[in-house]
Amino acid sequence: MFKQFLSKLPRKSSKSDNVDSASNLSANCSASSGNSVQRSNSVNPASGRSPSVKRMSSAVFPASVVAGIEPLLSFKDVPNAEKQNLFISKLNLCCVVFDFNDSNKNAVEKDLKRQTLIELVDFVATGSARFSEQMIAGVCKMAAVNLFRVFPPNYRSNTPGAETEEEEPMFDPAWSHLQIVYDLLLRVVASSTLDAKVAKKYVDHSFILRLLELFDSEDPRERDCLKTILHRIYGKFMVHRPFIRKAVSNIFYRFVFETERHNGIAELLEIFGSVISGFALPLKEEHKMFLCRALIPLHKPKSVGSFLQPLTFCVTQFIEKDPKLASTVIRGLLKYWPVTNSQKEVMFLGELEEVLEATNMAEFQKCMVPLFRRISSCLNSSHFQVAERALFLWNNDHIVSLIAQNRQVILSLIFPALESNTRNHWNQAVLNLTLNVRKMFLEMDEVLFQTCQSKFEEEEAKLKAAEEKRKLMWERLESVAGYRPVAGNTAVLVTPVPIASPMIVAGLN
């Protein structure tokens, strides 16, 4: 694409040769975008401080942009009045996209584009530029051409990742260019000289949606850049905030209820962690619906371990904003509680502790019965990590305080599990922790403890009597079945049973 230009690359040639070479490069760049470029043959005489400047008309940007400067010139070599046009010309040059799957292909052109991108970043970093509408349009155009792309089908893993699965991240070979484009976009969006009222015409809903699609990139470096840029856009463009929240909610819905595959859930949650902390009080109904319909169902996927930490932070931020949401969150956790995945269950218990840490007494009492029924089953888990993590809840002073004030209800729910552990659990650490919890309850309320123990022993005696009765009944039935002759479709016992005496038969009748 740049063959003609490469054949004329200057080797310490004069500045006029530089300008001619730049003209060829700009023409090729515009042609690759499907736009024709007409360059004037007139050369403006320059002062001794700056070289000669050629002008060209451009069809890449809006019609209001009528002139541009040859892009290979340096910003320091043109007067201030021409720097805006040079900025646009360099953006035009960077609209050419290269194939990075072959590192040897177009190596010189790639390096030239990279140097041009660095010049653009340095120019914006000086803070001297005031962004005109044409400059904003050019930045968005160049960013869209370079960044917005569809990931190939084999770009994603074919199987949804488990919470403990650690796959090698995939790195985009074009990152040497993409990184600088992201840096430029970030600096422009974060610039104090950017007029949000003008920029919102180009950083519009379509641009934001395409940006959100890139969060599915498997390159963690790209997702990290996107996280910072989207957060800046959310802060800069207030008019777009409801749309961004709705668009991210839709990503969560699709992930939870359809695909269970997305690489950027953690980064999106990290953004919303700070967004939620900035919500005004009282919380809008829209925000509460986001918690109930988007955040809580995110506990359902198998891969929740990869984004549980930012998810827990978002949830606890909601509770700190509105303590009345604590019972809603706890019931949501119970709804999606894992029953066949021990590692996920351990993670849920860890999150539950953080939620309970922010829960007040009134909300705790609303859900303590179903909550401690679930904790009771965790105490009896044969997986020692689950039982151990559940017992660690009693190491938290706030949770112990909540339990102590509601011990009449809670102890009766978990006492059977504690007794079962002391008698039957195979793990010594679980056994020791269980004994500590029993001792804690005994010291807390000895009368209640003795009452629960008596009730447990009574229930145990009843169950044992019922089991004996059931066993005796089956023995009698087996005896009767062995005495009666086999006829027709009568079921027979595999193991022959001695014939029962007439007295036993008479007793059954």
Coordinates of C-alpha atoms in Angstrom, one line a residue:
M1 CA 0.0 0.0 0.0
F2 CA 2.8 2.3 0.8
K3 CA 5.3 1.0 -1.8
Q4 CA 5.6 4.2 -3.8
F5 CA 6.2 6.1 -0.6
L6 CA 8.8 3.6 0.7
S7 CA 10.8 3.9 -2.5
K8 CA 11.1 7.6 -1.8
L9 CA 11.8 7.5 1.9
P10 CA 14.3 10.3 2.7
R11 CA 17.7 9.4 3.8
K12 CA 18.9 12.6 5.4
S13 CA 17.4 14.5 2.5
S14 CA 16.1 18.1 2.4
K15 CA 12.9 19.2 4.1
S16 CA 11.2 19.7 0.7
D17 CA 11.8 16.0 -0.1
N18 CA 10.2 15.2 3.2
V19 CA 7.1 17.1 2.3
D20 CA 6.9 15.3 -1.1
S21 CA 7.2 11.9 0.6
A22 CA 4.5 12.9 3.1
S23 CA 2.2 13.8 0.2
N24 CA 2.4 10.3 -1.2
L25 CA 1.8 8.7 2.2
S26 CA -1.3 10.9 2.8
A27 CA -2.7 10.1 -0.6
N28 CA -2.3 6.3 0.0
C29 CA -3.9 6.7 3.5
S30 CA -6.9 8.5 2.1
A31 CA -7.2 6.0 -0.8
S32 CA -7.3 3.1 1.7
S33 CA -10.3 4.8 3.3
G34 CA -12.1 5.0 0.0
N35 CA -11.7 8.8 -0.2
S36 CA -9.9 10.8 -2.9
V37 CA -7.5 13.5 -1.9
Q38 CA -6.6 16.5 -4.1
R39 CA -3.4 18.3 -3.2
S40 CA -2.7 21.8 -4.4
N41 CA 0.6 22.4 -6.1
S42 CA 1.1 25.7 -4.4
V43 CA 3.7 25.9 -1.7
N44 CA 3.5 28.6 1.0
P45 CA 6.8 30.3 1.6
A46 CA 7.7 29.8 5.3
S47 CA 9.9 31.7 7.6
G48 CA 13.2 30.5 8.8
R49 CA 11.5 29.0 11.9
S50 CA 9.2 26.5 10.0
P51 CA 9.5 24.6 6.7
S52 CA 7.3 24.9 3.7
V53 CA 3.8 23.6 4.1
K54 CA 1.6 21.9 1.5
R55 CA -2.2 21.9 1.8
M56 CA -4.7 19.3 0.8
S57 CA -8.4 18.9 0.9
S58 CA -9.9 16.0 2.8
A59 CA -13.0 13.9 2.4
V60 CA -12.3 11.8 5.4
F61 CA -13.7 14.2 8.0
P62 CA -16.9 16.4 7.9
A63 CA -17.3 18.8 5.1
S64 CA -16.4 21.7 7.4
V65 CA -12.8 20.4 7.3
V66 CA -11.5 21.9 4.1
A67 CA -7.7 21.8 4.5
G68 CA -5.0 19.8 6.1
I69 CA -1.2 19.8 6.3
E70 CA 1.2 17.1 5.1
P71 CA 1.1 14.7 8.1
L72 CA 4.9 13.9 8.4
L73 CA 5.7 17.3 9.6
S74 CA 6.4 17.8 13.3
F75 CA 4.2 20.0 15.4
K76 CA 7.1 22.1 16.4
D77 CA 7.9 22.8 12.8
V78 CA 4.5 24.5 12.0
P79 CA 3.0 27.7 13.4
N80 CA 0.3 27.5 16.1
A81 CA -2.4 28.5 13.5
E82 CA -1.6 25.3 11.5
K83 CA -1.3 22.8 14.3
Q84 CA -5.0 22.0 14.3
N85 CA -4.8 21.1 10.6
L86 CA -1.7 19.1 11.2
F87 CA -3.4 17.2 14.0
I88 CA -6.2 16.3 11.7
S89 CA -3.8 15.2 8.9
K90 CA -2.0 12.9 11.3
L91 CA -5.3 11.4 12.4
N92 CA -6.1 10.8 8.7
L93 CA -2.7 9.1 8.3
C94 CA -3.4 6.8 11.2
C95 CA -6.7 5.6 9.8
V96 CA -4.8 2.9 7.9
V97 CA -5.1 -0.5 9.6
F98 CA -2.3 -3.1 9.2
D99 CA -2.3 -6.9 9.5
F100 CA -0.1 -7.8 12.5
N101 CA -0.4 -11.6 12.1
D102 CA 2.7 -11.3 9.9
S103 CA 5.3 -9.2 11.8
N104 CA 7.5 -8.7 8.7
K105 CA 4.7 -7.3 6.5
N106 CA 4.6 -3.5 6.1
A107 CA 7.2 -3.2 8.9
V108 CA 8.3 0.3 7.9
E109 CA 4.8 1.6 7.5
K110 CA 3.8 0.1 10.9
D111 CA 6.6 1.9 12.6
L112 CA 5.8 5.2 10.8
K113 CA 2.2 4.9 12.0
R114 CA 3.3 4.2 15.5
Q115 CA 5.6 7.2 15.6
T116 CA 2.7 9.4 14.3
L117 CA 0.4 8.1 17.0
I118 CA 3.0 8.9 19.6
E119 CA 3.3 12.4 18.2
L120 CA -0.5 12.8 18.6
V121 CA -0.4 11.6 22.2
D122 CA 2.5 14.0 23.0
F123 CA 0.7 16.9 21.4
V124 CA -2.5 16.2 23.5
A125 CA -0.4 15.6 26.6
T126 CA 1.0 19.1 26.5
G127 CA -2.5 20.4 27.3
S128 CA -2.2 23.3 25.0
A129 CA -4.7 22.0 22.4
R130 CA -8.2 23.3 22.5
F131 CA -10.3 20.7 20.7
S132 CA -12.4 21.9 17.9
E133 CA -15.4 20.0 16.6
Q134 CA -13.3 18.8 13.6
M135 CA -10.5 17.5 15.9
I136 CA -13.0 15.6 18.1
A137 CA -14.6 14.1 15.0
G138 CA -11.2 13.1 13.7
V139 CA -10.2 11.4 17.0
C140 CA -13.5 9.4 17.2
K141 CA -13.1 8.5 13.5
M142 CA -9.6 7.3 13.9
A143 CA -10.4 5.4 17.2
A144 CA -13.4 3.7 15.5
V145 CA -11.3 2.6 12.5
N146 CA -8.5 1.1 14.7
L147 CA -10.4 -0.2 17.7
F148 CA -13.8 -1.4 16.7
R149 CA -13.5 -4.9 15.3
V150 CA -15.2 -8.2 15.5
F151 CA -13.3 -10.9 17.3
P152 CA -12.9 -14.1 15.3
P153 CA -14.8 -17.2 16.5
N154 CA -11.7 -18.9 17.8
Y155 CA -10.8 -15.8 19.8
R156 CA -12.9 -17.0 22.7
S157 CA -12.6 -20.2 24.7
N158 CA -15.0 -22.9 23.5
T159 CA -15.9 -23.9 27.1
P160 CA -17.1 -21.6 29.8
G161 CA -14.4 -21.2 32.4
A162 CA -14.8 -22.5 35.9
E163 CA -14.1 -20.3 38.9
T164 CA -10.7 -21.9 39.5
E165 CA -9.7 -22.3 35.9
E166 CA -6.7 -20.2 35.0
E167 CA -6.2 -20.0 31.3
E168 CA -3.2 -18.3 29.6
P169 CA -4.4 -14.8 28.5
M170 CA -4.4 -14.1 24.8
F171 CA -2.5 -11.0 23.7
D172 CA -3.5 -9.1 20.6
P173 CA -0.5 -8.8 18.1
A174 CA -1.6 -5.3 17.2
W175 CA -1.2 -4.0 20.7
S176 CA 1.8 -1.9 19.9
H177 CA -0.7 0.3 17.9
L178 CA -3.9 -0.3 19.9
Q179 CA -2.3 0.8 23.2
I180 CA -1.4 4.2 21.8
V181 CA -4.8 4.7 20.2
Y182 CA -6.4 3.9 23.6
D183 CA -4.0 6.3 25.3
L184 CA -4.9 9.1 22.8
L185 CA -8.6 8.5 23.2
L186 CA -8.3 8.5 27.0
R187 CA -6.3 11.8 27.0
V188 CA -8.8 13.5 24.8
V189 CA -11.8 12.3 26.8
A190 CA -10.1 13.4 30.1
S191 CA -8.9 16.7 28.8
S192 CA -10.1 19.8 30.6
T193 CA -10.4 21.6 27.2
L194 CA -12.8 19.1 25.7
D195 CA -16.3 20.5 25.5
A196 CA -18.7 17.7 26.4
K197 CA -21.6 19.4 24.7
V198 CA -19.8 19.3 21.4
A199 CA -18.1 15.9 21.9
K200 CA -21.4 14.1 22.8
K201 CA -22.3 14.3 19.1
Y202 CA -19.4 12.0 18.3
V203 CA -19.1 10.0 21.5
D204 CA -22.7 9.0 21.0
H205 CA -24.8 5.9 21.9
S206 CA -23.4 4.0 18.9
F207 CA -19.8 4.8 19.8
I208 CA -20.4 3.7 23.4
L209 CA -22.1 0.4 22.4
R210 CA -19.1 -0.5 20.1
L211 CA -16.8 0.4 23.0
L212 CA -18.7 -1.9 25.3
E213 CA -18.4 -4.7 22.8
L214 CA -14.6 -4.6 23.1
F215 CA -14.9 -5.6 26.7
D216 CA -15.1 -9.2 25.5
S217 CA -11.5 -9.0 24.3
E218 CA -9.3 -11.8 25.7
D219 CA -6.4 -9.4 26.1
P220 CA -6.4 -8.2 29.7
R221 CA -4.4 -5.1 28.7
E222 CA -7.1 -3.9 26.4
R223 CA -9.9 -4.5 29.0
D224 CA -7.9 -2.5 31.5
C225 CA -7.7 0.4 29.1
L226 CA -11.4 0.2 28.2
K227 CA -12.2 0.2 31.9
T228 CA -10.4 3.5 32.4
I229 CA -11.9 5.1 29.3
L230 CA -15.5 4.1 30.0
H231 CA -15.2 5.4 33.5
R232 CA -14.0 8.7 32.2
I233 CA -16.8 8.8 29.7
Y234 CA -19.3 8.1 32.4
G235 CA -18.0 10.9 34.5
K236 CA -17.6 13.4 31.6
F237 CA -20.9 12.9 29.7
M238 CA -23.7 13.0 32.3
V239 CA -26.3 12.8 29.5
H240 CA -25.0 9.3 28.6
R241 CA -25.1 7.9 32.1
P242 CA -28.6 6.2 32.0
F243 CA -27.8 4.7 28.6
I244 CA -24.4 3.3 29.9
R245 CA -26.1 1.7 32.9
K246 CA -28.8 0.2 30.7
A247 CA -26.3 -1.1 28.1
V248 CA -24.1 -2.7 30.8
S249 CA -27.2 -4.3 32.4
N250 CA -28.0 -5.9 29.0
I251 CA -24.5 -7.3 28.9
F252 CA -25.0 -8.9 32.3
Y253 CA -28.5 -10.3 31.3
R254 CA -27.0 -11.9 28.2
F255 CA -24.1 -13.3 30.2
V256 CA -26.3 -14.8 33.0
F257 CA -29.3 -16.1 31.1
E258 CA -27.9 -16.9 27.6
T259 CA -24.1 -17.3 27.0
E260 CA -22.3 -17.5 30.4
R261 CA -19.3 -16.4 28.3
H262 CA -17.8 -12.9 28.6
N263 CA -14.3 -11.8 29.3
G264 CA -15.0 -8.4 30.7
I265 CA -17.5 -8.9 33.5
A266 CA -15.0 -8.2 36.2
E267 CA -13.9 -4.9 34.6
L268 CA -17.4 -3.7 34.1
L269 CA -18.2 -4.5 37.8
E270 CA -15.1 -2.6 38.9
I271 CA -16.4 0.5 37.0
F272 CA -19.8 0.1 38.6
G273 CA -18.3 -0.2 42.1
S274 CA -17.2 3.4 41.9
V275 CA -20.4 4.4 40.1
I276 CA -22.6 2.9 42.9
S277 CA -20.6 4.7 45.5
G278 CA -21.5 7.9 43.9
F279 CA -25.3 7.3 43.8
A280 CA -27.3 10.0 45.5
L281 CA -29.7 9.2 48.4
P282 CA -32.4 8.1 48.5
L283 CA -31.6 5.5 45.8
K284 CA -33.7 5.6 42.7
E285 CA -35.9 2.7 41.9
E286 CA -33.8 2.2 38.8
H287 CA -30.8 1.5 40.9
K288 CA -32.6 -0.9 43.1
M289 CA -33.8 -2.8 40.1
F290 CA -30.2 -3.0 38.8
L291 CA -29.2 -4.7 42.1
C292 CA -32.1 -7.2 42.0
R293 CA -32.1 -8.0 38.3
A294 CA -28.5 -7.7 37.3
L295 CA -26.1 -7.9 40.2
I296 CA -27.7 -10.7 42.3
P297 CA -28.3 -13.0 39.3
L298 CA -24.6 -12.7 38.5
H299 CA -24.1 -15.2 41.4
K300 CA -25.6 -17.9 39.2
P301 CA -22.9 -18.6 36.5
K302 CA -20.2 -21.3 37.2
S303 CA -17.5 -18.7 36.5
V304 CA -18.6 -16.4 39.3
G305 CA -15.2 -16.9 41.0
S306 CA -13.5 -14.8 38.3
F307 CA -15.4 -11.7 39.2
L308 CA -16.7 -12.3 42.7
Q309 CA -14.6 -9.7 44.4
P310 CA -15.8 -6.7 42.4
L311 CA -19.4 -8.2 42.5
T312 CA -19.2 -8.4 46.3
F313 CA -18.0 -4.8 46.5
C314 CA -20.9 -3.6 44.3
V315 CA -23.4 -5.5 46.5
T316 CA -22.0 -4.2 49.8
Q317 CA -21.9 -0.6 48.4
F318 CA -25.7 -0.9 47.8
I319 CA -26.2 -2.1 51.4
E320 CA -24.1 0.8 52.8
K321 CA -26.2 3.2 50.7
D322 CA -29.5 1.7 51.8
P323 CA -29.3 -0.8 54.8
K324 CA -32.9 -2.0 54.0
L325 CA -31.5 -3.8 51.0
A326 CA -29.5 -6.3 53.1
S327 CA -32.3 -8.8 53.5
T328 CA -32.9 -8.6 49.7
V329 CA -29.3 -9.4 49.1
I330 CA -29.2 -12.3 51.6
R331 CA -32.4 -13.9 50.1
G332 CA -30.8 -13.5 46.7
L333 CA -27.7 -15.3 47.8
L334 CA -29.8 -18.1 49.2
K335 CA -31.8 -18.4 45.9
Y336 CA -28.6 -19.0 43.9
W337 CA -26.8 -20.9 46.6
P338 CA -24.7 -23.8 45.1
V339 CA -25.6 -27.2 46.3
T340 CA -23.2 -29.4 44.2
N341 CA -20.2 -27.1 43.9
S342 CA -18.1 -27.0 47.1
Q343 CA -15.6 -24.4 46.0
K344 CA -18.4 -22.0 44.9
E345 CA -20.1 -22.7 48.3
V346 CA -16.9 -21.6 50.1
M347 CA -16.9 -18.4 48.1
F348 CA -20.6 -17.7 48.9
L349 CA -19.9 -18.1 52.6
G350 CA -17.1 -15.6 52.3
E351 CA -19.4 -13.1 50.6
L352 CA -22.1 -13.8 53.1
E353 CA -19.8 -12.7 55.9
E354 CA -19.1 -9.4 54.2
V355 CA -22.8 -8.8 53.7
L356 CA -23.7 -9.7 57.3
E357 CA -20.9 -7.3 58.4
A358 CA -23.0 -4.5 56.9
T359 CA -26.4 -5.8 58.0
N360 CA -28.3 -4.3 60.9
M361 CA -30.5 -6.1 63.3
A362 CA -33.9 -5.4 61.7
E363 CA -32.8 -6.7 58.3
F364 CA -31.1 -9.7 59.9
Q365 CA -34.2 -10.8 61.6
K366 CA -36.2 -10.8 58.4
C367 CA -34.1 -13.6 56.9
M368 CA -32.3 -15.3 59.8
V369 CA -34.5 -18.5 59.7
P370 CA -33.8 -19.5 56.1
L371 CA -30.2 -18.2 56.4
F372 CA -29.3 -20.4 59.3
R373 CA -31.1 -23.4 57.9
R374 CA -28.6 -23.1 55.0
I375 CA -25.7 -22.5 57.4
S376 CA -26.7 -25.6 59.3
S377 CA -26.4 -27.7 56.2
C378 CA -23.0 -26.2 55.5
L379 CA -21.9 -27.1 59.0
N380 CA -22.7 -30.7 58.3
S381 CA -20.9 -30.7 54.9
S382 CA -18.6 -33.6 54.3
H383 CA -16.3 -31.2 52.5
F384 CA -14.2 -29.9 55.3
Q385 CA -13.6 -26.5 53.7
V386 CA -17.3 -25.7 53.5
A387 CA -17.9 -26.7 57.1
E388 CA -14.7 -24.9 58.3
R389 CA -15.7 -21.7 56.4
A390 CA -19.2 -21.8 57.9
L391 CA -17.8 -22.1 61.4
F392 CA -15.5 -19.2 60.8
L393 CA -18.6 -16.9 60.8
W394 CA -18.4 -17.1 64.6
N395 CA -15.0 -15.4 64.5
N396 CA -16.7 -12.2 63.4
D397 CA -17.8 -10.0 66.4
H398 CA -20.6 -8.3 64.5
I399 CA -22.1 -11.6 63.4
V400 CA -21.7 -13.1 66.9
S401 CA -23.6 -10.1 68.3
L402 CA -26.5 -10.6 65.8
I403 CA -26.6 -14.3 66.7
A404 CA -26.4 -13.7 70.5
Q405 CA -29.4 -11.4 70.4
N406 CA -31.4 -13.9 68.4
R407 CA -30.0 -17.1 70.0
Q408 CA -33.5 -18.4 71.0
V409 CA -34.2 -19.0 67.3
I410 CA -30.8 -19.6 65.9
L411 CA -29.5 -22.2 68.3
S412 CA -32.5 -24.5 67.8
L413 CA -31.8 -24.4 64.1
I414 CA -28.1 -25.3 64.2
F415 CA -27.8 -27.4 67.4
P416 CA -28.4 -30.7 65.6
A417 CA -25.7 -29.8 63.1
L418 CA -23.3 -29.0 65.9
E419 CA -24.0 -32.3 67.8
S420 CA -23.6 -34.3 64.6
N421 CA -20.2 -32.7 63.9
T422 CA -19.0 -33.5 67.4
R423 CA -19.9 -37.1 67.0
N424 CA -19.3 -37.9 63.4
H425 CA -17.2 -35.4 61.4
W426 CA -14.0 -36.9 60.1
N427 CA -11.9 -33.6 60.0
Q428 CA -10.1 -32.7 63.2
A429 CA -10.1 -28.9 62.4
V430 CA -13.9 -28.9 61.9
L431 CA -14.3 -30.9 65.1
N432 CA -12.3 -28.4 67.1
L433 CA -14.1 -25.4 65.7
T434 CA -17.4 -27.0 66.4
L435 CA -16.5 -27.6 70.0
N436 CA -15.5 -23.9 70.3
V437 CA -18.9 -22.8 68.9
R438 CA -20.7 -25.2 71.3
K439 CA -18.7 -23.7 74.2
M440 CA -19.6 -20.2 73.0
F441 CA -23.3 -21.0 73.1
L442 CA -23.0 -22.7 76.4
E443 CA -21.4 -19.7 78.0
M444 CA -23.9 -17.4 76.2
D445 CA -27.0 -19.0 77.6
E446 CA -26.5 -22.3 79.6
V447 CA -30.3 -22.8 80.2
L448 CA -31.1 -22.4 76.5
F449 CA -28.2 -24.8 75.6
Q450 CA -29.5 -27.5 78.0
T451 CA -33.0 -27.1 76.6
C452 CA -31.8 -27.5 73.1
Q453 CA -29.7 -30.5 74.1
S454 CA -32.7 -32.2 75.9
K455 CA -34.9 -31.5 72.9
F456 CA -32.3 -32.9 70.5
E457 CA -31.9 -36.1 72.7
E458 CA -35.7 -36.5 72.7
E459 CA -35.9 -36.1 68.9
E460 CA -33.0 -38.6 68.6
A461 CA -34.8 -41.1 70.8
K462 CA -38.0 -40.8 68.8
L463 CA -36.1 -41.3 65.5
K464 CA -34.3 -44.3 66.9
A465 CA -37.6 -45.8 68.1
A466 CA -39.2 -45.2 64.7
E467 CA -36.3 -46.8 63.0
E468 CA -36.5 -49.9 65.2
K469 CA -40.3 -50.1 64.5
R470 CA -39.7 -49.8 60.8
K471 CA -37.0 -52.5 60.9
L472 CA -39.2 -54.9 62.8
M473 CA -42.1 -54.4 60.4
W474 CA -39.8 -55.3 57.5
E475 CA -38.6 -58.4 59.2
R476 CA -42.2 -59.5 59.8
L477 CA -43.1 -58.8 56.2
E478 CA -40.2 -60.9 55.0
S479 CA -41.3 -63.7 57.3
V480 CA -44.8 -63.7 55.9
A481 CA -43.5 -63.5 52.3
G482 CA -41.3 -66.6 53.0
Y483 CA -44.2 -68.6 54.5
R484 CA -46.8 -68.1 51.8
P485 CA -46.4 -70.2 48.6
V486 CA -45.4 -68.5 45.4
A487 CA -48.2 -68.3 42.9
G488 CA -48.8 -66.2 39.8
N489 CA -47.0 -62.8 39.8
T490 CA -46.2 -62.8 43.5
A491 CA -42.8 -61.3 44.2
V492 CA -40.3 -63.6 45.6
L493 CA -37.3 -62.9 47.9
V494 CA -33.9 -63.5 46.4
T495 CA -32.6 -64.9 49.8
P496 CA -34.8 -67.7 51.1
V497 CA -36.2 -67.0 54.6
P498 CA -37.1 -69.7 57.1
I499 CA -40.9 -70.5 57.3
A500 CA -42.4 -68.5 60.1
S501 CA -44.2 -70.3 62.9
P502 CA -48.0 -70.4 62.9
M503 CA -47.9 -68.3 66.1
I504 CA -46.1 -65.4 64.3
V505 CA -48.5 -65.6 61.4
A506 CA -51.5 -65.6 63.8
G507 CA -50.0 -62.5 65.5
L508 CA -49.8 -60.7 62.2
N509 CA -53.4 -61.5 61.4

